[in-house]
């Protein structure tokens, strides 16, 4: 199967201005699933701490919030996260069956409980902020690994997923035209920890 990146990007960037911000991640993931099928996904941002990743924002697709609650108990053993941080921008495909020979048993148990038999994950580092964005796709069937073409497609798509997400979020921060003042405005996205996710030059 040939994956058409150009067409995907045209459709992705068309989503950004017309999709309400709370619905953007689901819309972008649905578009991605039309090229790289998956059973569940996570899209979030995090910073590094000595105890493992600290989540700043997270969007789950077909996964319950309880998964994240339980992940907090095993995240210090998450070797995949460490591999992704070591090479941001590179997409990694992991089979749980292969990983269980070397991964911490608690991480394997957690992944299997939530149907993560195959993971396709990429992180992108916003270097001035030391903030990572991760998009992880999961398949629950041990017999359906991700292929090399899917890995390459996801890797090429990742910076565009993040860019379109930022464009979408900033656009929906704008006040209606009747409320805007003549003076130029600068906008920024800041999370509950005070970390700036994106900002206008001003």
PDB file of C-alpha atoms in Angstrom, residues 43-47 88-89 123-134 158-166 195-199:
ATOM      1  CA  UNK A  43      -1.469  12.629  21.953  1.00  0.00           C
ATOM      2  CA  UNK A  44       0.120  14.688  24.664  1.00  0.00           C
ATOM      3  CA  UNK A  45       2.880  16.938  25.889  1.00  0.00           C
ATOM      4  CA  UNK A  46       5.346  16.289  28.684  1.00  0.00           C
ATOM      5  CA  UNK A  47       8.576  17.441  30.260  1.00  0.00           C
ATOM      6  CA  UNK A  88      13.288  13.063  19.079  1.00  0.00           C
ATOM      7  CA  UNK A  89      11.705  13.064  15.652  1.00  0.00           C
ATOM      8  CA  UNK A 123       8.137  12.566  20.101  1.00  0.00           C
ATOM      9  CA  UNK A 124       8.902  16.062  18.901  1.00  0.00           C
ATOM     10  CA  UNK A 125      11.002  18.386  21.024  1.00  0.00           C
ATOM     11  CA  UNK A 126      10.190  22.085  21.179  1.00  0.00           C
ATOM     12  CA  UNK A 127      13.793  22.910  22.033  1.00  0.00           C
ATOM     13  CA  UNK A 128      13.464  26.443  23.445  1.00  0.00           C
ATOM     14  CA  UNK A 129      10.841  25.138  25.895  1.00  0.00           C
ATOM     15  CA  UNK A 130      12.224  21.639  26.589  1.00  0.00           C
ATOM     16  CA  UNK A 131       8.669  20.459  25.998  1.00  0.00           C
ATOM     17  CA  UNK A 132       7.989  17.181  24.195  1.00  0.00           C
ATOM     18  CA  UNK A 133       4.912  16.349  22.137  1.00  0.00           C
ATOM     19  CA  UNK A 134       4.183  12.651  21.739  1.00  0.00           C
ATOM     20  CA  UNK A 158       4.685  14.019  12.950  1.00  0.00           C
ATOM     21  CA  UNK A 159       6.091  17.564  12.606  1.00  0.00           C
ATOM     22  CA  UNK A 160       3.034  18.494  10.538  1.00  0.00           C
ATOM     23  CA  UNK A 161       0.646  17.059  13.129  1.00  0.00           C
ATOM     24  CA  UNK A 162       2.275  19.283  15.749  1.00  0.00           C
ATOM     25  CA  UNK A 163       2.354  22.361  13.485  1.00  0.00           C
ATOM     26  CA  UNK A 164      -1.301  22.000  12.498  1.00  0.00           C
ATOM     27  CA  UNK A 165      -2.255  21.470  16.150  1.00  0.00           C
ATOM     28  CA  UNK A 166      -0.507  24.711  17.142  1.00  0.00           C
ATOM     29  CA  UNK A 195       4.954  26.209  30.475  1.00  0.00           C
ATOM     30  CA  UNK A 196       4.470  28.134  27.226  1.00  0.00           C
ATOM     31  CA  UNK A 197       3.421  25.727  24.463  1.00  0.00           C
ATOM     32  CA  UNK A 198       3.240  28.235  21.629  1.00  0.00           C
ATOM     33  CA  UNK A 199       3.384  32.008  21.278  1.00  0.00           C
TER      34      UNK A 199
END
